Amino acid sequence: MRDLSRRGFLQAGVAAAALALTGCAGGGGSGAGLQFAWWGSTTRHTATQKAIDAFKKKKPGIQIKTQFSGWEGYWEKLATQTAGGNAPDVIQMDYSYLGEYARRGSLLDLGPYVGKGLDLSGFDADVVNAGKIDGKQYAVTFGINSMALIVNKTLAAERGVEIPETFTWPEYGELARKLAGKGVFGTEDGAQDGGALENWLLERGKMFFTADGGLAYDEDDLKEWFTFWDGLRKAGAATPPDVQATAAGDVQNSLVSTRKAVMDFAWSNQLTAYMSLTKDEVGVHTFPTGDKPGQYYKPSMLLTVSSGSKAKDDAVALVNALVADPDVAGQLGSERGIPPATPIRAALRPKASPAERLVYDYIDSIKDQVGPLPPAQPLGAGELHNKVLTNINQQIGFGKLTIEQGVSRFFEEARRVLK
């Protein structure tokens, strides 16, 4: 099945994408109305549908078909659609995939629409620039968030363990050991979490990628990372691979929500979904700290328009409403992160739910601890740190690979998928 991977679909779809660019194929499949695709939890689906309904009241002539799913499977389906020239008109995009889709010609350059149907006047310059690839505006930030450690405070209290305000990575490991027991693990297995790995590297003054798209860290770095987590698994402090596999998909399967682990690595915008899934008290905490800033303000997700859309103006109108129209954007709350437009943020914060206020407060609290947004990632980056890392860590956890073999395999795969 290797030839049918997400990457394979995109490579095989070059000819189809070319047809889409000339108008011979288009987003939305049937060509009737717009198709809007996103991933997320049930909470996100409900909020997004409310926003769409508000948009349709203002633009009753625009029909919108929705396509939503969990994170699992979203990218494979999008790659298949893109390769076939029938990608959705409006696509919720992750920062780790933005460079790949933009550089393959799959996304519309939104630059000509800025100030002419796309209002970014309420965005800070760095927020606008987060949607640019090679100087062109391919995306609009849909929310702002940062890395966060989600803590089941009820489980921690049951164990008589107080969560300190800050801790290093070694101290995090000790904390996980103290929290583990009675069928509950102290932490999820963060070895396969790309965000956790990136944070750990940034704190050491390293990044994921070099300027030319190669890996900016070496085999010794990854060996140390895998070794740290392997030790926690063997100590019963981190979840073994069979338990970690149950967390696949979205927040509803998270180990904090299912009371299998006290701490999960996540993104700050996911806190509201976590809190909606359990009666336990859930808190948000910074990642373990290091010598340098490991966290940064990230576009929690972005909005893009397919270059093959047959209704580009309508698609841009929907994007604009979702980020800049108070009546529409106001339906979304902060589940996707803090609203990127300052006027929208100012209007929504006083109305925020207790969970949303925690997200606002968290983002404000780390302003002196964040570093700059890393550059957009190269082609293949999403596959490497979202899939390859997970698969190899699982094999190490099951004892099918040694740590040394896993590290070697990872760098072999990096040479294959990074372009």
CSV table of C-alpha atoms in Angstrom, one decimal:
chain,number,residue,atom,x,y,z
A,1,MET,CA,0.0,0.0,0.0
A,2,ARG,CA,3.0,2.3,0.1
A,3,ASP,CA,2.2,3.7,-3.4
A,4,LEU,CA,-1.2,4.7,-2.1
A,5,SER,CA,0.1,6.9,0.7
A,6,ARG,CA,-1.0,10.6,1.1
A,7,ARG,CA,2.3,11.6,-0.5
A,8,GLY,CA,1.8,9.1,-3.4
A,9,PHE,CA,-1.6,10.6,-4.1
A,10,LEU,CA,-0.3,14.1,-4.3
A,11,GLN,CA,2.5,13.0,-6.6
A,12,ALA,CA,0.2,11.0,-8.8
A,13,GLY,CA,-2.2,13.9,-9.0
A,14,VAL,CA,0.0,16.4,-10.7
A,15,ALA,CA,-1.8,16.0,-14.1
A,16,ALA,CA,-5.2,16.2,-12.4
A,17,ALA,CA,-4.1,19.3,-10.5
A,18,ALA,CA,-3.0,20.9,-13.7
A,19,LEU,CA,-6.5,20.3,-15.2
A,20,ALA,CA,-8.0,21.9,-12.1
A,21,LEU,CA,-5.9,25.0,-12.5
A,22,THR,CA,-7.2,25.5,-16.0
A,23,GLY,CA,-10.8,25.2,-14.9
A,24,CYS,CA,-11.3,21.7,-16.3
A,25,ALA,CA,-11.8,20.4,-12.8
A,26,GLY,CA,-12.9,22.1,-9.7
A,27,GLY,CA,-13.6,22.1,-6.0
A,28,GLY,CA,-16.8,20.8,-4.6
A,29,GLY,CA,-17.1,17.8,-6.8
A,30,SER,CA,-20.5,18.5,-8.4
A,31,GLY,CA,-19.8,22.1,-9.0
A,32,ALA,CA,-23.0,23.1,-7.1
A,33,GLY,CA,-22.2,25.6,-4.4
A,34,LEU,CA,-19.2,25.4,-2.1
A,35,GLN,CA,-17.7,22.5,-0.3
A,36,PHE,CA,-16.0,23.4,3.0
A,37,ALA,CA,-13.8,20.8,4.7
A,38,TRP,CA,-12.4,20.7,8.2
A,39,TRP,CA,-11.3,18.3,10.9
A,40,GLY,CA,-12.1,18.4,14.6
A,41,SER,CA,-14.2,17.4,17.6
A,42,THR,CA,-18.0,17.4,17.9
A,43,THR,CA,-17.8,20.7,19.6
A,44,ARG,CA,-16.0,22.2,16.6
A,45,HIS,CA,-18.5,20.7,14.2
A,46,THR,CA,-21.5,22.2,16.1
A,47,ALA,CA,-19.9,25.7,16.3
A,48,THR,CA,-18.8,25.6,12.6
A,49,GLN,CA,-22.3,24.7,11.5
A,50,LYS,CA,-23.7,27.7,13.4
A,51,ALA,CA,-21.2,29.9,11.7
A,52,ILE,CA,-22.2,28.6,8.3
A,53,ASP,CA,-25.9,29.1,9.1
A,54,ALA,CA,-25.1,32.8,10.0
A,55,PHE,CA,-23.2,33.2,6.8
A,56,LYS,CA,-26.0,31.8,4.7
A,57,LYS,CA,-28.4,34.3,6.2
A,58,LYS,CA,-26.2,37.1,4.7
A,59,LYS,CA,-25.4,35.2,1.5
A,60,PRO,CA,-28.6,33.1,0.8
A,61,GLY,CA,-27.5,32.5,-2.8
A,62,ILE,CA,-24.4,30.5,-1.8
A,63,GLN,CA,-25.0,26.9,-1.0
A,64,ILE,CA,-22.4,25.1,1.2
A,65,LYS,CA,-21.8,21.5,1.5
A,66,THR,CA,-19.8,20.4,4.6
A,67,GLN,CA,-17.2,17.8,4.8
A,68,PHE,CA,-15.8,17.1,8.3
A,69,SER,CA,-14.0,14.3,10.1
A,70,GLY,CA,-11.5,13.6,12.8
A,71,TRP,CA,-7.8,14.3,12.2
A,72,GLU,CA,-7.3,10.6,11.3
A,73,GLY,CA,-8.1,10.1,7.7
A,74,TYR,CA,-8.5,13.8,6.9
A,75,TRP,CA,-5.2,14.2,5.1
A,76,GLU,CA,-5.5,11.0,3.1
A,77,LYS,CA,-9.0,12.1,1.8
A,78,LEU,CA,-7.8,15.6,1.0
A,79,ALA,CA,-4.8,14.2,-0.9
A,80,THR,CA,-7.1,11.9,-2.9
A,81,GLN,CA,-9.4,14.8,-3.7
A,82,THR,CA,-6.5,17.1,-4.7
A,83,ALA,CA,-5.0,14.4,-6.9
A,84,GLY,CA,-8.4,14.0,-8.6
A,85,GLY,CA,-8.9,17.7,-9.2
A,86,ASN,CA,-12.0,17.9,-6.9
A,87,ALA,CA,-10.6,19.3,-3.7
A,88,PRO,CA,-13.0,21.2,-1.4
A,89,ASP,CA,-13.4,24.9,-2.3
A,90,VAL,CA,-12.5,26.0,1.3
A,91,ILE,CA,-10.0,23.9,3.2
A,92,GLN,CA,-9.1,24.0,6.8
A,93,MET,CA,-5.3,23.6,6.7
A,94,ASP,CA,-2.6,22.8,9.2
A,95,TYR,CA,0.6,24.8,9.3
A,96,SER,CA,2.7,21.6,8.9
A,97,TYR,CA,1.0,20.9,5.5
A,98,LEU,CA,0.6,24.5,4.2
A,99,GLY,CA,4.0,24.6,2.4
A,100,GLU,CA,3.4,21.3,0.8
A,101,TYR,CA,0.0,22.1,-0.7
A,102,ALA,CA,1.0,25.7,-1.6
A,103,ARG,CA,4.1,24.7,-3.4
A,104,ARG,CA,2.3,22.0,-5.4
A,105,GLY,CA,0.0,24.6,-6.9
A,106,SER,CA,-3.0,23.3,-5.0
A,107,LEU,CA,-4.0,26.5,-3.2
A,108,LEU,CA,-5.2,29.8,-4.5
A,109,ASP,CA,-3.0,32.9,-4.0
A,110,LEU,CA,-5.3,35.1,-1.9
A,111,GLY,CA,-3.1,38.2,-2.3
A,112,PRO,CA,-5.2,39.8,-5.0
A,113,TYR,CA,-8.2,39.6,-2.7
A,114,VAL,CA,-6.7,41.3,0.3
A,115,GLY,CA,-8.5,44.6,0.8
A,116,LYS,CA,-10.9,43.5,-2.0
A,117,GLY,CA,-13.2,41.0,-0.4
A,118,LEU,CA,-10.7,39.7,2.2
A,119,ASP,CA,-10.3,42.0,5.2
A,120,LEU,CA,-7.1,41.4,7.1
A,121,SER,CA,-6.9,44.9,8.6
A,122,GLY,CA,-7.6,43.6,12.1
A,123,PHE,CA,-4.7,41.1,11.9
A,124,ASP,CA,-1.3,41.8,13.3
A,125,ALA,CA,1.5,41.6,10.7
A,126,ASP,CA,3.0,38.4,12.0
A,127,VAL,CA,-0.4,36.7,12.0
A,128,VAL,CA,-0.9,37.7,8.3
A,129,ASN,CA,2.6,36.5,7.4
A,130,ALA,CA,1.9,33.1,9.0
A,131,GLY,CA,-0.2,32.4,5.9
A,132,LYS,CA,2.4,33.3,3.4
A,133,ILE,CA,4.6,30.8,1.5
A,134,ASP,CA,7.4,32.2,-0.7
A,135,GLY,CA,5.9,35.7,-0.4
A,136,LYS,CA,2.4,34.8,-1.5
A,137,GLN,CA,-0.7,34.8,0.8
A,138,TYR,CA,-2.0,31.3,0.4
A,139,ALA,CA,-3.8,31.1,3.8
A,140,VAL,CA,-5.5,33.1,6.5
A,141,THR,CA,-5.0,32.2,10.1
A,142,PHE,CA,-8.2,30.7,11.6
A,143,GLY,CA,-7.1,30.8,15.2
A,144,ILE,CA,-4.0,31.4,17.4
A,145,ASN,CA,-2.8,28.9,20.0
A,146,SER,CA,0.3,27.4,21.5
A,147,MET,CA,1.5,24.1,22.8
A,148,ALA,CA,0.0,23.1,26.1
A,149,LEU,CA,0.1,20.4,28.6
A,150,ILE,CA,-3.4,19.3,29.6
A,151,VAL,CA,-3.6,18.0,33.1
A,152,ASN,CA,-6.4,16.0,34.8
A,153,LYS,CA,-6.3,17.9,38.1
A,154,THR,CA,-8.8,15.5,39.7
A,155,LEU,CA,-6.6,12.5,39.0
A,156,ALA,CA,-3.6,14.3,40.3
A,157,ALA,CA,-5.4,15.3,43.5
A,158,GLU,CA,-6.5,11.7,44.0
A,159,ARG,CA,-2.8,10.7,44.0
A,160,GLY,CA,-1.9,13.5,46.4
A,161,VAL,CA,0.5,15.1,43.9
A,162,GLU,CA,0.7,18.8,43.4
A,163,ILE,CA,1.6,20.0,39.8
A,164,PRO,CA,4.3,22.6,40.1
A,165,GLU,CA,4.2,25.8,38.1
A,166,THR,CA,7.3,24.9,36.1
A,167,PHE,CA,9.5,21.9,35.5
A,168,THR,CA,12.2,20.7,33.2
A,169,TRP,CA,12.0,17.6,31.1
A,170,PRO,CA,13.8,15.4,33.7
A,171,GLU,CA,11.5,16.8,36.3
A,172,TYR,CA,8.5,16.0,34.1
A,173,GLY,CA,9.6,12.4,34.0
A,174,GLU,CA,9.8,12.3,37.8
A,175,LEU,CA,6.4,13.9,38.0
A,176,ALA,CA,4.9,11.3,35.7
A,177,ARG,CA,6.4,8.5,37.8
A,178,LYS,CA,4.7,10.0,41.0
A,179,LEU,CA,1.4,10.3,39.2
A,180,ALA,CA,1.3,6.7,37.8
A,181,GLY,CA,-0.5,3.9,39.5
A,182,LYS,CA,-3.8,2.0,40.0
A,183,GLY,CA,-4.2,1.5,36.3
A,184,VAL,CA,-3.5,5.2,35.4
A,185,PHE,CA,-0.3,6.4,33.7
A,186,GLY,CA,1.3,9.7,34.6
A,187,THR,CA,1.6,10.9,31.0
A,188,GLU,CA,0.7,9.9,27.5
A,189,ASP,CA,3.6,8.7,25.4
A,190,GLY,CA,5.0,11.9,24.0
A,191,ALA,CA,7.7,10.3,22.0
A,192,GLN,CA,5.4,10.2,19.0
A,193,ASP,CA,4.1,13.7,19.5
A,194,GLY,CA,5.6,16.0,16.9
A,195,GLY,CA,4.7,19.1,18.8
A,196,ALA,CA,6.4,17.8,22.0
A,197,LEU,CA,9.6,16.8,20.0
A,198,GLU,CA,9.7,20.3,18.4
A,199,ASN,CA,9.4,22.0,21.7
A,200,TRP,CA,12.2,19.9,23.1
A,201,LEU,CA,14.4,20.7,20.2
A,202,LEU,CA,13.7,24.4,20.2
A,203,GLU,CA,14.7,24.5,23.9
A,204,ARG,CA,18.0,23.2,22.9
A,205,GLY,CA,18.5,25.8,20.2
A,206,LYS,CA,17.6,23.5,17.3
A,207,MET,CA,14.7,23.4,14.9
A,208,PHE,CA,12.9,20.7,12.8
A,209,PHE,CA,14.3,21.8,9.5
A,210,THR,CA,17.1,23.7,7.9
A,211,ALA,CA,16.6,26.6,5.4
A,212,ASP,CA,16.9,24.1,2.5
A,213,GLY,CA,14.4,21.7,3.9
A,214,GLY,CA,16.6,19.1,5.5
A,215,LEU,CA,16.5,17.9,9.1
A,216,ALA,CA,18.1,20.4,11.5
A,217,TYR,CA,18.7,17.8,14.2
A,218,ASP,CA,20.8,14.6,14.2
A,219,GLU,CA,20.5,11.0,15.2
A,220,ASP,CA,21.9,11.6,18.7
A,221,ASP,CA,19.1,14.1,19.3
A,222,LEU,CA,16.4,11.6,18.3
A,223,LYS,CA,18.1,8.8,20.2
A,224,GLU,CA,18.1,10.8,23.4
A,225,TRP,CA,14.4,11.6,22.8
A,226,PHE,CA,13.4,8.0,22.3
A,227,THR,CA,15.5,6.9,25.2
A,228,PHE,CA,13.8,9.3,27.6
A,229,TRP,CA,10.3,8.0,26.7
A,230,ASP,CA,11.3,4.4,26.6
A,231,GLY,CA,12.5,4.7,30.2
A,232,LEU,CA,9.1,6.2,31.2
A,233,ARG,CA,7.2,3.4,29.4
A,234,LYS,CA,9.3,0.7,31.1
A,235,ALA,CA,8.7,2.4,34.5
A,236,GLY,CA,5.0,2.4,33.9
A,237,ALA,CA,4.9,6.2,34.0
A,238,ALA,CA,4.1,6.6,30.2
A,239,THR,CA,1.4,4.7,28.3
A,240,PRO,CA,2.5,1.6,26.5
A,241,PRO,CA,1.8,1.4,22.7
A,242,ASP,CA,-1.4,-0.6,23.0
A,243,VAL,CA,-2.9,2.0,25.4
A,244,GLN,CA,-1.6,4.9,23.4
A,245,ALA,CA,-3.2,3.6,20.2
A,246,THR,CA,-6.6,4.0,21.8
A,247,ALA,CA,-6.0,7.8,21.8
A,248,ALA,CA,-5.9,7.9,18.0
A,249,GLY,CA,-8.1,10.4,16.3
A,250,ASP,CA,-9.5,13.4,18.2
A,251,VAL,CA,-9.9,14.7,21.7
A,252,GLN,CA,-12.8,12.5,22.6
A,253,ASN,CA,-10.3,9.6,22.6
A,254,SER,CA,-7.7,11.5,24.7
A,255,LEU,CA,-6.2,9.7,27.6
A,256,VAL,CA,-7.0,12.5,30.0
A,257,SER,CA,-10.6,12.4,29.0
A,258,THR,CA,-10.8,8.6,29.4
A,259,ARG,CA,-8.9,8.7,32.7
A,260,LYS,CA,-6.0,6.6,31.5
A,261,ALA,CA,-3.4,9.3,31.9
A,262,VAL,CA,-3.0,12.4,34.0
A,263,MET,CA,-1.2,14.5,31.4
A,264,ASP,CA,-1.6,14.9,27.7
A,265,PHE,CA,0.4,17.0,25.2
A,266,ALA,CA,-2.0,19.1,23.1
A,267,TRP,CA,-2.7,22.6,21.8
A,268,SER,CA,-4.3,25.3,23.9
A,269,ASN,CA,-7.4,25.6,21.7
A,270,GLN,CA,-8.2,22.0,22.5
A,271,LEU,CA,-8.8,22.7,26.2
A,272,THR,CA,-12.5,23.5,25.7
A,273,ALA,CA,-13.1,20.1,24.0
A,274,TYR,CA,-11.2,18.3,26.8
A,275,MET,CA,-13.4,20.1,29.5
A,276,SER,CA,-16.6,19.1,27.6
A,277,LEU,CA,-15.7,15.4,27.7
A,278,THR,CA,-15.1,14.8,31.4
A,279,LYS,CA,-16.6,15.9,34.8
A,280,ASP,CA,-13.0,15.9,36.2
A,281,GLU,CA,-11.3,19.3,36.7
A,282,VAL,CA,-9.0,19.8,33.8
A,283,GLY,CA,-6.2,22.4,33.7
A,284,VAL,CA,-3.8,23.8,31.1
A,285,HIS,CA,-0.1,24.1,31.8
A,286,THR,CA,3.1,25.1,29.9
A,287,PHE,CA,5.3,22.4,28.4
A,288,PRO,CA,8.5,21.4,30.3
A,289,THR,CA,11.1,24.2,30.1
A,290,GLY,CA,14.6,24.3,28.8
A,291,ASP,CA,17.4,26.8,28.2
A,292,LYS,CA,15.6,28.5,25.3
A,293,PRO,CA,11.9,29.2,24.5
A,294,GLY,CA,10.3,26.0,23.2
A,295,GLN,CA,6.8,27.4,22.8
A,296,TYR,CA,5.6,29.9,20.2
A,297,TYR,CA,2.3,31.3,19.0
A,298,LYS,CA,1.1,29.1,16.2
A,299,PRO,CA,-1.8,29.4,13.7
A,300,SER,CA,-3.9,26.7,15.3
A,301,MET,CA,-5.2,26.1,11.8
A,302,LEU,CA,-5.6,28.2,8.7
A,303,LEU,CA,-8.2,28.7,5.9
A,304,THR,CA,-7.2,28.1,2.3
A,305,VAL,CA,-9.0,28.1,-1.0
A,306,SER,CA,-8.5,25.4,-3.6
A,307,SER,CA,-6.8,26.7,-6.8
A,308,GLY,CA,-9.2,24.6,-8.7
A,309,SER,CA,-12.4,26.0,-7.2
A,310,LYS,CA,-15.1,27.0,-9.7
A,311,ALA,CA,-16.4,29.6,-7.2
A,312,LYS,CA,-13.3,31.4,-6.0
A,313,ASP,CA,-15.1,34.7,-5.1
A,314,ASP,CA,-17.7,32.9,-3.0
A,315,ALA,CA,-15.0,30.8,-1.4
A,316,VAL,CA,-13.1,33.9,-0.4
A,317,ALA,CA,-16.3,35.5,0.9
A,318,LEU,CA,-16.8,32.5,3.2
A,319,VAL,CA,-13.2,32.7,4.4
A,320,ASN,CA,-13.6,36.4,5.1
A,321,ALA,CA,-16.8,35.9,7.1
A,322,LEU,CA,-15.3,33.2,9.2
A,323,VAL,CA,-12.4,35.4,10.4
A,324,ALA,CA,-13.6,39.0,10.1
A,325,ASP,CA,-17.5,39.2,10.3
A,326,PRO,CA,-18.5,39.4,14.0
A,327,ASP,CA,-21.9,37.8,13.3
A,328,VAL,CA,-20.3,34.7,11.7
A,329,ALA,CA,-16.9,34.5,13.4
A,330,GLY,CA,-18.7,35.1,16.7
A,331,GLN,CA,-20.4,31.7,16.4
A,332,LEU,CA,-17.0,29.9,16.5
A,333,GLY,CA,-15.9,31.0,20.0
A,334,SER,CA,-12.2,30.1,20.7
A,335,GLU,CA,-12.4,26.3,20.1
A,336,ARG,CA,-10.0,26.7,17.1
A,337,GLY,CA,-7.8,29.0,19.1
A,338,ILE,CA,-7.9,32.7,20.0
A,339,PRO,CA,-9.6,34.7,17.1
A,340,PRO,CA,-6.9,36.2,14.9
A,341,ALA,CA,-8.6,39.5,14.2
A,342,THR,CA,-8.2,42.0,17.1
A,343,PRO,CA,-11.8,43.4,16.8
A,344,ILE,CA,-13.3,39.9,16.8
A,345,ARG,CA,-11.2,38.9,19.8
A,346,ALA,CA,-12.2,42.0,21.7
A,347,ALA,CA,-15.9,41.3,21.0
A,348,LEU,CA,-15.8,37.7,22.0
A,349,ARG,CA,-13.6,37.7,25.1
A,350,PRO,CA,-16.2,39.2,27.4
A,351,LYS,CA,-18.7,36.6,26.3
A,352,ALA,CA,-16.3,33.7,26.6
A,353,SER,CA,-17.3,30.6,28.6
A,354,PRO,CA,-15.2,29.6,31.6
A,355,ALA,CA,-13.2,27.1,29.5
A,356,GLU,CA,-12.6,29.7,26.8
A,357,ARG,CA,-11.5,32.3,29.4
A,358,LEU,CA,-8.8,29.8,30.5
A,359,VAL,CA,-7.6,29.6,26.9
A,360,TYR,CA,-7.4,33.4,26.6
A,361,ASP,CA,-5.6,33.7,30.0
A,362,TYR,CA,-3.2,30.9,29.0
A,363,ILE,CA,-2.2,32.6,25.8
A,364,ASP,CA,-1.7,35.9,27.6
A,365,SER,CA,0.3,34.3,30.4
A,366,ILE,CA,3.0,32.9,28.1
A,367,LYS,CA,3.6,36.0,26.1
A,368,ASP,CA,7.1,36.5,27.7
A,369,GLN,CA,8.0,32.8,27.2
A,370,VAL,CA,7.4,32.3,23.5
A,371,GLY,CA,9.9,32.3,20.7
A,372,PRO,CA,9.3,33.2,17.0
A,373,LEU,CA,7.1,31.2,14.7
A,374,PRO,CA,9.3,28.6,12.9
A,375,PRO,CA,9.3,28.9,9.1
A,376,ALA,CA,6.7,26.9,7.1
A,377,GLN,CA,7.8,23.3,6.7
A,378,PRO,CA,9.1,21.6,3.5
A,379,LEU,CA,7.3,19.1,1.4
A,380,GLY,CA,6.8,15.9,3.3
A,381,ALA,CA,7.2,17.4,6.7
A,382,GLY,CA,3.6,16.5,7.8
A,383,GLU,CA,4.1,12.9,6.9
A,384,LEU,CA,7.4,12.7,8.7
A,385,HIS,CA,6.4,14.1,12.0
A,386,ASN,CA,2.8,13.1,12.0
A,387,LYS,CA,3.1,9.6,10.7
A,388,VAL,CA,6.6,8.2,10.4
A,389,LEU,CA,7.5,9.3,14.0
A,390,THR,CA,4.3,7.6,15.3
A,391,ASN,CA,4.9,4.4,13.5
A,392,ILE,CA,8.5,4.0,14.5
A,393,ASN,CA,7.8,4.9,18.1
A,394,GLN,CA,5.1,2.2,18.2
A,395,GLN,CA,7.5,-0.4,16.8
A,396,ILE,CA,10.1,0.6,19.5
A,397,GLY,CA,7.4,0.3,22.2
A,398,PHE,CA,6.3,-3.1,21.0
A,399,GLY,CA,9.9,-4.3,20.9
A,400,LYS,CA,10.0,-4.8,17.1
A,401,LEU,CA,12.8,-2.2,16.8
A,402,THR,CA,15.6,-1.2,19.1
A,403,ILE,CA,16.0,2.5,19.7
A,404,GLU,CA,19.1,2.5,17.5
A,405,GLN,CA,17.2,0.8,14.7
A,406,GLY,CA,14.3,3.1,15.1
A,407,VAL,CA,16.5,6.2,14.8
A,408,SER,CA,18.2,4.8,11.7
A,409,ARG,CA,14.8,3.9,10.2
A,410,PHE,CA,13.5,7.4,10.9
A,411,PHE,CA,16.4,9.1,9.1
A,412,GLU,CA,16.0,6.7,6.2
A,413,GLU,CA,12.3,7.7,5.9
A,414,ALA,CA,13.2,11.4,6.2
A,415,ARG,CA,15.4,11.0,3.1
A,416,ARG,CA,12.5,9.4,1.3
A,417,VAL,CA,9.7,11.8,2.2
A,418,LEU,CA,11.3,15.2,2.4
A,419,LYS,CA,11.5,16.9,-0.9
